[in-house]
PDB file of C-alpha atoms in Angstrom:
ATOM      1  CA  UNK T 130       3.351  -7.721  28.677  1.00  0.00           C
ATOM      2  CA  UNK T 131       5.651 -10.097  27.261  1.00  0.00           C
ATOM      3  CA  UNK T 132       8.605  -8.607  24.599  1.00  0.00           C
ATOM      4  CA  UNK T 133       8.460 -10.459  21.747  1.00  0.00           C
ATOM      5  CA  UNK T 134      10.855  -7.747  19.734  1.00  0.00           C
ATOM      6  CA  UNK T 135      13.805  -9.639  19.837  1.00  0.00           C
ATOM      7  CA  UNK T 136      12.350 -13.114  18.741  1.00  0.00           C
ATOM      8  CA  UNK T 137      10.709 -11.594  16.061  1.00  0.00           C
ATOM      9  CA  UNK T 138      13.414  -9.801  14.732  1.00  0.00           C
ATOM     10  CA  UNK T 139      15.479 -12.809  14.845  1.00  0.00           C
ATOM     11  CA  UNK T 140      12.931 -14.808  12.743  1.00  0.00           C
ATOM     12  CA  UNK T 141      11.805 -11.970  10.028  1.00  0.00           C
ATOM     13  CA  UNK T 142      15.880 -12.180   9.595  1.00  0.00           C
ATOM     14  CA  UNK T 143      15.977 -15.561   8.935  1.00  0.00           C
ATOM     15  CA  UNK T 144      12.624 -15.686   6.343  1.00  0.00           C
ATOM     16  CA  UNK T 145      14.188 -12.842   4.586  1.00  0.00           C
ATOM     17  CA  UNK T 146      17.694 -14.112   4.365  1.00  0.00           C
ATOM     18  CA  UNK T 147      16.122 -17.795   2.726  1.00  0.00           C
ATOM     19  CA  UNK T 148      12.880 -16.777   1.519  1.00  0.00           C
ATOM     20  CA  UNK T 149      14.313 -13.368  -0.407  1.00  0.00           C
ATOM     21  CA  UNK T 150      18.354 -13.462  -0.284  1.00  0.00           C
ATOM     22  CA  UNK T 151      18.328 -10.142   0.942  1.00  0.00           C
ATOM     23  CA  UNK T 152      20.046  -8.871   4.719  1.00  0.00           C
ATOM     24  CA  UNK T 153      18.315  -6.600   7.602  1.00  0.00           C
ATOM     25  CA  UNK T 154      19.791  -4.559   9.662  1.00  0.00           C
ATOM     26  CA  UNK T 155      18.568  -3.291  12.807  1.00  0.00           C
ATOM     27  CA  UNK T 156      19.143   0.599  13.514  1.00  0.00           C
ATOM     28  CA  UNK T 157      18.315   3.175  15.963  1.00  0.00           C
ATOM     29  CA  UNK T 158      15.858   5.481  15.963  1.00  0.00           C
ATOM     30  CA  UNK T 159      18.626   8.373  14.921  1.00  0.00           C
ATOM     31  CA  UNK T 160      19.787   6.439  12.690  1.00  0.00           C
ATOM     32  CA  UNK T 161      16.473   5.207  10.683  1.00  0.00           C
ATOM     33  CA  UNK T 162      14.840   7.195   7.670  1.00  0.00           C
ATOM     34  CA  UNK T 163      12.059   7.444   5.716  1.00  0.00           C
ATOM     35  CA  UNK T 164      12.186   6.840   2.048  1.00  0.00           C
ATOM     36  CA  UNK T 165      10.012   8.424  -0.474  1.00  0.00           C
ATOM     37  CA  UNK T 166       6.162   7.483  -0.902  1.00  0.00           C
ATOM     38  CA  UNK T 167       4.286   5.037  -1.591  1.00  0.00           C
ATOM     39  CA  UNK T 168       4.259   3.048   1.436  1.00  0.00           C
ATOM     40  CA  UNK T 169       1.990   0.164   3.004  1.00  0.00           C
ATOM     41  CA  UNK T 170       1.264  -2.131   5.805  1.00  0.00           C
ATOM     42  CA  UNK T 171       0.499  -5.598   5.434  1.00  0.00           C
ATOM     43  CA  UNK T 172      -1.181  -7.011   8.726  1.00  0.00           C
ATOM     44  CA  UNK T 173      -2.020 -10.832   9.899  1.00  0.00           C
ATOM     45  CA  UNK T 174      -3.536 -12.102  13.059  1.00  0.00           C
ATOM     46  CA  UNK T 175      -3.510 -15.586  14.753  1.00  0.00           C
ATOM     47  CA  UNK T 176      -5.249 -17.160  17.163  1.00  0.00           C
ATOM     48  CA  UNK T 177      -4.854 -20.388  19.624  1.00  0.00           C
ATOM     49  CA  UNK T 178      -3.157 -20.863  22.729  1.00  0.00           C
ATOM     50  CA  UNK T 179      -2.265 -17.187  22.260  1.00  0.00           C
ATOM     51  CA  UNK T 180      -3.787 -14.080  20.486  1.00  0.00           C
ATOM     52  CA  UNK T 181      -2.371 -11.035  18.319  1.00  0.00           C
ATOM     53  CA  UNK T 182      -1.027  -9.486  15.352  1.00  0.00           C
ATOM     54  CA  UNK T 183       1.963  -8.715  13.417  1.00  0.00           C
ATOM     55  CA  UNK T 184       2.479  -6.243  10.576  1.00  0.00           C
ATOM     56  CA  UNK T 185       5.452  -5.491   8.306  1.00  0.00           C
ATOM     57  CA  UNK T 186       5.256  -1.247   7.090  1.00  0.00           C
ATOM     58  CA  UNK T 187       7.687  -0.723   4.436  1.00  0.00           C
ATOM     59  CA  UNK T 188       8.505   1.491   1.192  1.00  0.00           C
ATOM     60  CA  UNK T 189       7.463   0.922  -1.952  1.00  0.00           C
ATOM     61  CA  UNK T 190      11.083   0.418  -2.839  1.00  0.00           C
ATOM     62  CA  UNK T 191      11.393  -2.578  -0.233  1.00  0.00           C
ATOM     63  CA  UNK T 192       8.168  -4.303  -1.226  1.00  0.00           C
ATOM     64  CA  UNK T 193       9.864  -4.026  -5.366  1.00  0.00           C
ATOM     65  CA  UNK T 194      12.926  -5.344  -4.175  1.00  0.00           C
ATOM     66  CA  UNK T 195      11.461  -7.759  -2.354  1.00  0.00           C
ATOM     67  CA  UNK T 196       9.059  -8.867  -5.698  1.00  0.00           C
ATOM     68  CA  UNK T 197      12.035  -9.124  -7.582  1.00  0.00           C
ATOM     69  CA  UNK T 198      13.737 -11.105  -5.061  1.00  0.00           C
ATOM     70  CA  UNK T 199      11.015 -13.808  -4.749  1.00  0.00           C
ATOM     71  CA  UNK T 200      10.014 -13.915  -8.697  1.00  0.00           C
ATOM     72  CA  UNK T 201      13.761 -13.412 -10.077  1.00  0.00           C
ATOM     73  CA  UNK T 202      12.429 -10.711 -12.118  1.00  0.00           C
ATOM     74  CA  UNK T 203      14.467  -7.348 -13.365  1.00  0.00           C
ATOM     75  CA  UNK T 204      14.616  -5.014 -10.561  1.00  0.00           C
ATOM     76  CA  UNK T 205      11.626  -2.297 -10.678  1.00  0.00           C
ATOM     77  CA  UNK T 206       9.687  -4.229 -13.412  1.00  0.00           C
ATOM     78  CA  UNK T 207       6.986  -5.651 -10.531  1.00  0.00           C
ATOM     79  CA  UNK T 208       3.489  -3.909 -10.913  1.00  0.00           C
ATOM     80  CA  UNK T 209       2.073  -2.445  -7.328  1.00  0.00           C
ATOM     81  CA  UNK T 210       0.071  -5.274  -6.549  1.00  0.00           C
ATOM     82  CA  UNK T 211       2.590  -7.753  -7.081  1.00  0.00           C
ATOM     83  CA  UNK T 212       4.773  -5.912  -4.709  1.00  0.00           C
ATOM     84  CA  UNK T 213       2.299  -5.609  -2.232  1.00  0.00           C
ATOM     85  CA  UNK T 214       1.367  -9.350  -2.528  1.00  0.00           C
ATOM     86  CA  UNK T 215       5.540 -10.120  -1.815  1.00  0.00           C
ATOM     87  CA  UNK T 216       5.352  -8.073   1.145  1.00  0.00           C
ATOM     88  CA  UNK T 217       1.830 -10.048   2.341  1.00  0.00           C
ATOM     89  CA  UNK T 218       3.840 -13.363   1.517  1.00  0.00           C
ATOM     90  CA  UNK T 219       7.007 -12.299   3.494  1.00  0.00           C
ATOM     91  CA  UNK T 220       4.573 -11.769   6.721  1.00  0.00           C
ATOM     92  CA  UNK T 221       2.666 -14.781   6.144  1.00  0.00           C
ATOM     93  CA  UNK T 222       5.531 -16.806   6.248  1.00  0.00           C
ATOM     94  CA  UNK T 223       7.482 -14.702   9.034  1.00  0.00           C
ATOM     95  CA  UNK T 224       4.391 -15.148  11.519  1.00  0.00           C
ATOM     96  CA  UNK T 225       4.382 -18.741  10.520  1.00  0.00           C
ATOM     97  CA  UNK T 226       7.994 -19.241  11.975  1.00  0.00           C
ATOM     98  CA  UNK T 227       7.664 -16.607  14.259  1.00  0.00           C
ATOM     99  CA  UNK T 228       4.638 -18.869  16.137  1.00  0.00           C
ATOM    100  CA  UNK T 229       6.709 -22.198  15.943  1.00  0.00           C
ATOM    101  CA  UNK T 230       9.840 -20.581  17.355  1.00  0.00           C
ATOM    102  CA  UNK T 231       7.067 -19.160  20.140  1.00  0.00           C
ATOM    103  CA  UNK T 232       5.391 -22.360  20.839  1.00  0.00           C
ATOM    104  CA  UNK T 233       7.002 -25.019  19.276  1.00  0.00           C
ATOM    105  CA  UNK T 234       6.236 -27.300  16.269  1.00  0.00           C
ATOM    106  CA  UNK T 235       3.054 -29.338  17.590  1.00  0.00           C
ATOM    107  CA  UNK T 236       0.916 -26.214  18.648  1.00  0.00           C
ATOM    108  CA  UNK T 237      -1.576 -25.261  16.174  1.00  0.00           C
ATOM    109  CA  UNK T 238      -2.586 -21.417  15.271  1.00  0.00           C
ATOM    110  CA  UNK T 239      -4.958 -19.892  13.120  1.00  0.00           C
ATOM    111  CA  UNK T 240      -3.778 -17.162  10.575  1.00  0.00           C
ATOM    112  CA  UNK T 241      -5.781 -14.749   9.153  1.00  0.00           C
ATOM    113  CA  UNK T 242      -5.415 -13.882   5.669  1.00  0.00           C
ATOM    114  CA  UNK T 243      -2.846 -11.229   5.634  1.00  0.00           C
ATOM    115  CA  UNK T 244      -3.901  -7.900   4.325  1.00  0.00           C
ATOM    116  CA  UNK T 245      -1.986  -4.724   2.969  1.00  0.00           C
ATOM    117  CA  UNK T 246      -2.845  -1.224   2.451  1.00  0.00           C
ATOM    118  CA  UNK T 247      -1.372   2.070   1.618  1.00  0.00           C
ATOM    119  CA  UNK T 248       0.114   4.206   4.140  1.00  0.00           C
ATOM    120  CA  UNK T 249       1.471   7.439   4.513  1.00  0.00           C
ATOM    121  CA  UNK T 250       4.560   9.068   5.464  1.00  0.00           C
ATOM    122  CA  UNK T 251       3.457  10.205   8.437  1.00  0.00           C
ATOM    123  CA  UNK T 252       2.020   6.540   9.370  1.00  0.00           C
ATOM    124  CA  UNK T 253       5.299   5.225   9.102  1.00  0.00           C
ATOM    125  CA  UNK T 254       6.957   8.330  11.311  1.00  0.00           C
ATOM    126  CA  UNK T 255       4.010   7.570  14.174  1.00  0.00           C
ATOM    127  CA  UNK T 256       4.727   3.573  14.164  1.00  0.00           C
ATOM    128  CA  UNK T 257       8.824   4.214  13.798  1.00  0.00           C
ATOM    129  CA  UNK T 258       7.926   6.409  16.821  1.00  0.00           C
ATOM    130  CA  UNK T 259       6.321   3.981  18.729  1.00  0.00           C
ATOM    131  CA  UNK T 260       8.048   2.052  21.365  1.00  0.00           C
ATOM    132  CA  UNK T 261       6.958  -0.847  19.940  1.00  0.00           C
ATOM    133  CA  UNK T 262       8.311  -0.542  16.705  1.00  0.00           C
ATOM    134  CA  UNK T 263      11.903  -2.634  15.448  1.00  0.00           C
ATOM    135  CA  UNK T 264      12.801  -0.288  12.777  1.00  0.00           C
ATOM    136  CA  UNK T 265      15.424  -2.162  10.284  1.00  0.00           C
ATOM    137  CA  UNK T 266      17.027  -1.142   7.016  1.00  0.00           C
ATOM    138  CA  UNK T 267      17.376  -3.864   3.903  1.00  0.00           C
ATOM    139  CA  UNK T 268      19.176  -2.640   1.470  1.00  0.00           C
ATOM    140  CA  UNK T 269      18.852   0.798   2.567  1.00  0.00           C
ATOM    141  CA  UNK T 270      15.081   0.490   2.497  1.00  0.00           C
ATOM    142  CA  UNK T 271      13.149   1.251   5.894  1.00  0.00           C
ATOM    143  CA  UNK T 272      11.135  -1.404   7.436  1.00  0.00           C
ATOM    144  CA  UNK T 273       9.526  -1.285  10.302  1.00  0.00           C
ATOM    145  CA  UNK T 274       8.392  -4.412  12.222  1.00  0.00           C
ATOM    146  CA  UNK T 275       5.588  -4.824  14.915  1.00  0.00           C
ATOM    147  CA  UNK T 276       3.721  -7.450  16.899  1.00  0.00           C
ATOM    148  CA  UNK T 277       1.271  -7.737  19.480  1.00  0.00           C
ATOM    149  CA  UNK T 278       0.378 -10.943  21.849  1.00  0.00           C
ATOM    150  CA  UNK T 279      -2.685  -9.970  23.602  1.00  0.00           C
ATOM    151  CA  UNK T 280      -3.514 -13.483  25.299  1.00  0.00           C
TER     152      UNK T 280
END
């Protein structure tokens, strides 16, 4: 199976640097943590030439940041689903370049609609565990990145 981990890193990176102004860095298992609750997911799949999924799991924290980022609002002031719609937009945009960088400008992919839901702390433990996880911190909020190519 073909490791996409280090291109997708790359390009989540990027978005977040222009799309949010805001820095990841990638850490080690000993060195990643979990923040406090709430957490969630957001999730999008594509389909063409090749088939999968990628998902963003982060803390509520992140996904406020992240709103205020985007909007220019005061910190903390975005309601949940804003936050949660930030985080959607973030992946939308990341699988977007993430496919181009993949398979170049003039190949043509279907996204889904990119959905997010709650998660718990001991979600995000099990996926940070996971060997296919890139766990990164963003201004020292966990994030934890994964994608899938099945085809």
């Amino acid at each position: 199976m073909e490791d996409i981990r280090p291109l997708l890193e790359k390009v989540f990176a990027d978005v977040l640097e222009k799309f949010a102004f805001m820095f990841s860095e990638s850490v080690t298992p000993s060195d990643f943590f979990m923040d406090a609750p709430p957490f969630y997911r957001a999730t999008i799949s594509f389909s063409g030439p090749r088939q999968g999924t990628l998902s963003i799991a982060a803390s509520g924290k992140f996904c406020n940041l992240l709103s205020t980022n985007i909007l220019g609002e005061e910190e903390g002031s975005a309601p949940e689903a804003q936050a949660c719609d930030s985080l959607k937009e973030l992946l939308n945009v990341t699988c977007g370049e993430f496919l181009e960088k993949l398979s170049g400008p003039q190949v043509i992919y279907n996204l889904s609609v990119p959905d997010a839901v709650s998660w718990t702390q001991n979600q995000m433990q099990a996926l940070a565990d996971s060997d296919k996880a890139i766990l990164l911190l963003v201004d020292n909020a966990p994030i934890i990145l994964q994608g899938e190519i099945k085809k």
